[in-house]
XYZ file of C-alpha atoms in Angstrom:
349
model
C -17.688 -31.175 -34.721
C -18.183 -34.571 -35.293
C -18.503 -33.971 -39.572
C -14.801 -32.495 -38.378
C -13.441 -35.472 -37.184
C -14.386 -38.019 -39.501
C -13.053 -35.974 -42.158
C -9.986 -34.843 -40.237
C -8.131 -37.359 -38.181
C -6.114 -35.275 -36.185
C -9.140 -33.422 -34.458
C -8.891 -35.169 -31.558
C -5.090 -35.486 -31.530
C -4.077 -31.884 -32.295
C -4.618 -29.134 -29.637
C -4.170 -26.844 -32.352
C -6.559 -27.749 -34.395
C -8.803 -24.530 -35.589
C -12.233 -26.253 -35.167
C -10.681 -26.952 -31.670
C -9.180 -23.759 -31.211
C -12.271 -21.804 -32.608
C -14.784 -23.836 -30.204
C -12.254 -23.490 -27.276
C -12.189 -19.693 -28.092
C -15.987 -19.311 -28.531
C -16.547 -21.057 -25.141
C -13.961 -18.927 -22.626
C -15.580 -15.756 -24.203
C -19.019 -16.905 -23.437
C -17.881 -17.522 -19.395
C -17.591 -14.018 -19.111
C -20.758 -12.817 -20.874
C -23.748 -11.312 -19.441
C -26.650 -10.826 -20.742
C -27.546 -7.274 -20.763
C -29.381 -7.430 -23.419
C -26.976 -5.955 -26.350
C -27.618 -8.286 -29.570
C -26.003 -5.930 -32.049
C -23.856 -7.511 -34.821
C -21.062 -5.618 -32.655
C -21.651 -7.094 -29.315
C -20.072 -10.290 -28.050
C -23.222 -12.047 -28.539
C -23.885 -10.860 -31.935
C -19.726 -12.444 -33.159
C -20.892 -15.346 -31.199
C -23.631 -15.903 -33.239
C -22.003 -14.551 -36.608
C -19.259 -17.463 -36.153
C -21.669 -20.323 -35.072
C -23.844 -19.350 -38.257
C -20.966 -19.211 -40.600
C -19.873 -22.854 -39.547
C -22.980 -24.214 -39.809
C -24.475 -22.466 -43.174
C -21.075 -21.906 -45.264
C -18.758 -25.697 -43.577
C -19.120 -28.887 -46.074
C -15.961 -30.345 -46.060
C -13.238 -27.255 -45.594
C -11.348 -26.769 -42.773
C -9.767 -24.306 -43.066
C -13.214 -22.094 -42.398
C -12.490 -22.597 -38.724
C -9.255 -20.907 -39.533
C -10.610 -17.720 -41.294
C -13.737 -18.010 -38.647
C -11.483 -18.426 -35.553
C -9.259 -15.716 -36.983
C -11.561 -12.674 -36.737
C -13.530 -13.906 -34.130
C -10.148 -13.941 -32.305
C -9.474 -10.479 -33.247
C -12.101 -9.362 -32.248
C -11.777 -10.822 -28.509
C -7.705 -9.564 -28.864
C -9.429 -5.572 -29.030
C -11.308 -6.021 -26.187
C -8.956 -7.616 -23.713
C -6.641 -4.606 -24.750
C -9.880 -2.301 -23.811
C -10.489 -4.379 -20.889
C -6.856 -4.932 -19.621
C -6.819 -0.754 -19.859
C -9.976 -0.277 -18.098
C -9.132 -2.751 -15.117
C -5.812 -0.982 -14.601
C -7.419 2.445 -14.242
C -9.879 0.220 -11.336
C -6.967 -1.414 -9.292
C -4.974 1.881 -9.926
C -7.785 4.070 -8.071
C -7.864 1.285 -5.580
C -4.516 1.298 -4.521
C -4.429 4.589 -3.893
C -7.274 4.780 -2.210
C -6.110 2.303 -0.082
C -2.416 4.029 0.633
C -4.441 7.230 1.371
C -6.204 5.207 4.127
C -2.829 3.834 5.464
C -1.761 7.098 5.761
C -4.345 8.843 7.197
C -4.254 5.899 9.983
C -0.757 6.230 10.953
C -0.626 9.833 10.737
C -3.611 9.733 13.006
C -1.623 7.483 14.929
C 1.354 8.974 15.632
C -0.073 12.552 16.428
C -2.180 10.907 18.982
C 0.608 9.001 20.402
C 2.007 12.710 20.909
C -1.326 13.824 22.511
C -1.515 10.637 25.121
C 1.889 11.369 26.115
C 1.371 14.813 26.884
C -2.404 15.473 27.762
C -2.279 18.808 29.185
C -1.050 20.016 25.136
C -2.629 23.768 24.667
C -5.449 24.241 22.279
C -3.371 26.322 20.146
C -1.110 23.369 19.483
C -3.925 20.770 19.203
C -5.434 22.938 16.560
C -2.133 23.369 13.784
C -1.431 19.809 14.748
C -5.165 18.843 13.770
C -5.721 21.112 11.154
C -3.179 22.062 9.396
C 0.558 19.778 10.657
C -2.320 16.589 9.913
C -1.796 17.402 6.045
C 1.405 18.268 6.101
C 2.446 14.545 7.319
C -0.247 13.183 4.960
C 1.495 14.270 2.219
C 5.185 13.726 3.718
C 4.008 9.733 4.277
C 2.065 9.441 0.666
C 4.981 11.484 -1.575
C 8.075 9.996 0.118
C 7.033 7.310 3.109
C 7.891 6.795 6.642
C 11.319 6.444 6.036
C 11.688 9.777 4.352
C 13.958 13.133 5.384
C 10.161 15.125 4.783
C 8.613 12.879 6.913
C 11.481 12.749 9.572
C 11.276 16.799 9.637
C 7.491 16.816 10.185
C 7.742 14.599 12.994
C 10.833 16.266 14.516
C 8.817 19.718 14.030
C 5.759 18.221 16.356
C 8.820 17.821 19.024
C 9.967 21.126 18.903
C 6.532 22.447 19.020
C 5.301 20.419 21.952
C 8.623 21.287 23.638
C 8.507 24.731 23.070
C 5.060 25.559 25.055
C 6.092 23.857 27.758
C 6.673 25.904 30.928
C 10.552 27.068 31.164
C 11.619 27.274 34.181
C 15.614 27.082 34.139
C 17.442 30.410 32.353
C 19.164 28.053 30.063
C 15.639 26.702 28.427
C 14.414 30.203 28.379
C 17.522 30.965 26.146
C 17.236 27.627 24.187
C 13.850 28.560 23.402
C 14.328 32.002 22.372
C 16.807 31.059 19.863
C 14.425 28.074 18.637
C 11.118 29.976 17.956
C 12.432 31.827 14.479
C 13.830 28.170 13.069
C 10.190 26.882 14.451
C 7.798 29.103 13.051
C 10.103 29.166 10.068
C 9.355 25.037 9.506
C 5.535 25.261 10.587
C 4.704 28.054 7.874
C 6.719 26.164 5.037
C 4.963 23.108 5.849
C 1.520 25.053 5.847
C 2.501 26.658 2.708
C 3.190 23.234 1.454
C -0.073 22.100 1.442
C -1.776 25.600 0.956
C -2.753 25.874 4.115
C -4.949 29.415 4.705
C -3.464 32.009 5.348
C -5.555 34.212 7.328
C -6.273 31.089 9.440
C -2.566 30.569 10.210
C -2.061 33.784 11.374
C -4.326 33.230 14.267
C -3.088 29.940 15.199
C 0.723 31.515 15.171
C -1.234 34.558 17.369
C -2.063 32.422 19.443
C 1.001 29.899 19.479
C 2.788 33.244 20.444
C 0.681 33.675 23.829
C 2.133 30.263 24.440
C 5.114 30.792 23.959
C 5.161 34.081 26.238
C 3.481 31.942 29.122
C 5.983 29.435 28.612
C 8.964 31.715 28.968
C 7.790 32.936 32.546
C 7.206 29.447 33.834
C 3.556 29.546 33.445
C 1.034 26.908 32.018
C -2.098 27.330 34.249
C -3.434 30.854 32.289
C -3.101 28.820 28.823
C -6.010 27.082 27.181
C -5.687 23.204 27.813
C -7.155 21.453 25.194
C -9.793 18.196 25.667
C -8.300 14.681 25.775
C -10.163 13.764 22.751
C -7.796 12.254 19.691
C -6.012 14.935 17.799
C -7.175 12.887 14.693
C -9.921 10.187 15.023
C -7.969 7.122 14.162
C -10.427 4.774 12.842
C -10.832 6.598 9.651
C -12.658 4.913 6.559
C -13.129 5.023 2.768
C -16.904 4.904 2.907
C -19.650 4.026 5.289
C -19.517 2.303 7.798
C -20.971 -1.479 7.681
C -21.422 -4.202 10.346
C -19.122 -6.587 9.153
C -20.619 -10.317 9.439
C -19.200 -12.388 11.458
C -15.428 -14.061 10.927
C -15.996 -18.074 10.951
C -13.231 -20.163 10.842
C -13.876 -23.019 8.051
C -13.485 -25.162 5.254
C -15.591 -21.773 3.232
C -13.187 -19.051 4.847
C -9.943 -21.168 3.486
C -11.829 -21.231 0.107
C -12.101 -17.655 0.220
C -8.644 -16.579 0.995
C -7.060 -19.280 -1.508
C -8.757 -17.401 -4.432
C -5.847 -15.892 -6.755
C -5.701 -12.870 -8.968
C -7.289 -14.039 -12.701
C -10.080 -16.686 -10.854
C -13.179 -16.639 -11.892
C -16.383 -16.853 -9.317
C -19.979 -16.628 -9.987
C -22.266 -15.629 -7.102
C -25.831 -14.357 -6.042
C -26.978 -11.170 -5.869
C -30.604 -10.569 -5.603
C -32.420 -12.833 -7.831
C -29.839 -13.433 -10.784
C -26.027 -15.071 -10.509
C -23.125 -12.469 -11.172
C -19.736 -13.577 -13.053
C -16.403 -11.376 -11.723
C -13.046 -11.963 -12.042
C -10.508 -11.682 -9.137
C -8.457 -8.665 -10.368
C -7.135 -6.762 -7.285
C -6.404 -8.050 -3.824
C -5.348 -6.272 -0.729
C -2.165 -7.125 0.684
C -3.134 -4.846 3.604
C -6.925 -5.381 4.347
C -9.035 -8.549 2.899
C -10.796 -6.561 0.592
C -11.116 -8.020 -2.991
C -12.116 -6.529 -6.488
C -14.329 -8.213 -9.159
C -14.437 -7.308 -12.812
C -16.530 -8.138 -15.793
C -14.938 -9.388 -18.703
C -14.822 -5.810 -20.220
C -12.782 -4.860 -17.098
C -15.310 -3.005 -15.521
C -15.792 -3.433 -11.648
C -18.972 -5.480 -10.718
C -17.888 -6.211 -6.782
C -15.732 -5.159 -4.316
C -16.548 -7.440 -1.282
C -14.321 -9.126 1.505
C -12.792 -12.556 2.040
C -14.872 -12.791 4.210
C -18.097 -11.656 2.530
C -16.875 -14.592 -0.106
C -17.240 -17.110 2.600
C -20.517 -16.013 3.461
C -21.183 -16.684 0.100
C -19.599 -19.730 0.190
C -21.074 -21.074 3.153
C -25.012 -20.220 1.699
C -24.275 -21.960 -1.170
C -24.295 -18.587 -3.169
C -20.932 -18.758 -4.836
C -19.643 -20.915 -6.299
C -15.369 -20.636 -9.047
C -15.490 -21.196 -12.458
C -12.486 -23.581 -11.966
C -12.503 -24.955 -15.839
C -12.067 -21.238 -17.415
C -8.882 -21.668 -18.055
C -8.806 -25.295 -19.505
C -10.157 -25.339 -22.776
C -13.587 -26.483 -23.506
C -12.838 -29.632 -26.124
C -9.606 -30.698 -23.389
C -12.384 -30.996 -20.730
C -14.520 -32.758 -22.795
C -12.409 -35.148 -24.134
C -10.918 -35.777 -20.597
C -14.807 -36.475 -19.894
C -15.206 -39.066 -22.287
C -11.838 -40.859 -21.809
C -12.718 -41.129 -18.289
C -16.119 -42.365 -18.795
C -14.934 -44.999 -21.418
C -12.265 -45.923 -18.509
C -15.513 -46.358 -15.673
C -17.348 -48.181 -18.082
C -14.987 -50.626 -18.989
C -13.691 -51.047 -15.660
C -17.406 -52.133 -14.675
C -17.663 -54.534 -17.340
C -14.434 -56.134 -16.140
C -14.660 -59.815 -15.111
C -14.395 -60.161 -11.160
């Protein structure tokens, strides 16, 4: 580089220069390499080395062999972000949707056992379509439409009819309110059922026995149904995975670090014996959960903010806070400010 700018003046002054765009280019591909031991003329390592031994057998006193040089290595680096960029998407897509199929299944969970705390003495028969079957049929309500929906409006209004229809009837009027309910009723449980596929051999017996119920509740009776346990309709504290004891939460300088990371950052961290390079590229607006990707878009972590601050804290992480300021701009910006120190010391008092 220095042959360069001796024999072209506006090296240093042009941020466009192709030696400086070519060794600016060479450098932000190598931050994301990893050596996994590919040295084919087709691997990153392999144009890496094709471009530095081009410069340095073919360069004498043409420039404009950066330009060719930087040209198809650039290329070359343009068809893999493309492959990359693709690749990630697919990641963060599967992600997401993981993540609003957890949503759901909490609040769905949620609400049903809201229904079952409020009324605890609920017959098995209606413990079981709510937990096997009326479960699904809100899932998919919440995940096609949302909360706010008509579909998911009807499948909550549907639990209140069916909670209020085994209840014990005691006054004429209810008996004849009832009566007139239970077609329109079993009417919206076997849509929704059918909705989701629900068996059908195995909803016949829960209607058989949602019948029973609704015979005891038209002569006043509860005591000769079957009272289901008070254990959740739908365990609430449902997961994507196994279970792991998270560490513990410290608030510090390394948690802040954590949860100021953005999308695109760069961080390099420890795992086992060797240091890993991942790029931020999805982050939960719901839980703290973060996902890392190589440079070929490919996920290499998916760890919490918290985990990073572990991290963080052990000295085990550290961001690759240049990568995005190109390599001759930081070195120049080096040197200036070294010239600066130095002649500042040899200043006269």
């Amino acid at each position: 580089m220095l042959k360069v700018a001796v024999l072209d003046r506006s090296f240093f002054g042009n941020k466009h220069h192709p030696a400086r765009r070519l060794l600016n280019t060479l450098a932000r591909a190598a931050m994301g390499w990893v050596d996994d031991g590919d040295r084919s003329a087709k691997s990153l390592y392999g144009r890496i080395e094709t471009a530095v031994t081009r410069i340095l057998n073919d360069f004498s006193d043409d420039v404009g062999l950066f330009a060719l040089v930087y040209d198809e290595f650039a290329s070359f680096i343009e068809r893999e972000a493309r492959g990359a960029e693709v690749a990630e998407e697919r990641i963060n897509q599967v992600t997401r949707g993981q993540e609003q199929l957890l949503i759901a299944r909490r609040r769905v969970a949620e609400v049903l056992n809201d229904f079952r705390i409020a009324q605890p003495d609920l017959p098995l028969a209606v413990v079981n379509i709510l937990r096997e079957g009326w479960h699904d049929v809100m899932l998919l309500a919440y995940l096609r439409e949302g909360e706010e929906s008509v579909a998911w409006q009807h499948a909550f209004a549907a639990v209140e009819e069916l909670i209020w229809s085994v209840q014990p009837k005691v006054e004429p009027s209810d008996r004849q309110r009832l009566l007139k309910s239970i077609p329109d009723l079993l009417k919206k449980l076997r849509d929704g059922l059918n909705n989701i596929s629900f068996d059908q051999h195995r909803a016949g017996q829960l209607f058989k026995d949602l019948q029973a119920c609704h015979i005891a509740a038209l002569r006043g009776e509860s005591d000769t149904i079957e009272v289901a346990s008070l254990d959740e309709v739908v365990p609430e504290g449902v997961s994507l995975g196994a279970e792991v004891e998270p560490a513990e939460v410290i608030e510090d300088e390394s948690l802040e670090r954590a949860a100021a990371l953005e999308v695109g950052q760069w961080l390099e961290w420890q795992c086992d014996d060797a240091w890993v390079r991942g790029k931020l590229s999805w982050r939960s607006q719901v839980s703290s959960n973060c996902i890392f990707v190589n440079r070929k878009g490919m996920k290499v972590a998916e760890m919490t903010v918290n985990d990073i601050a572990v991290l963080f804290r052990g000295n085990n992480a550290r961001l690759l806070d240049d990568v995005n300021t190109p390599l001759m701009d930081r070195a120049l910006d080096a040197m200036l400010g070294a010239l600066r120190d130095t002649g500042a010391a040899s200043a006269p008092a």
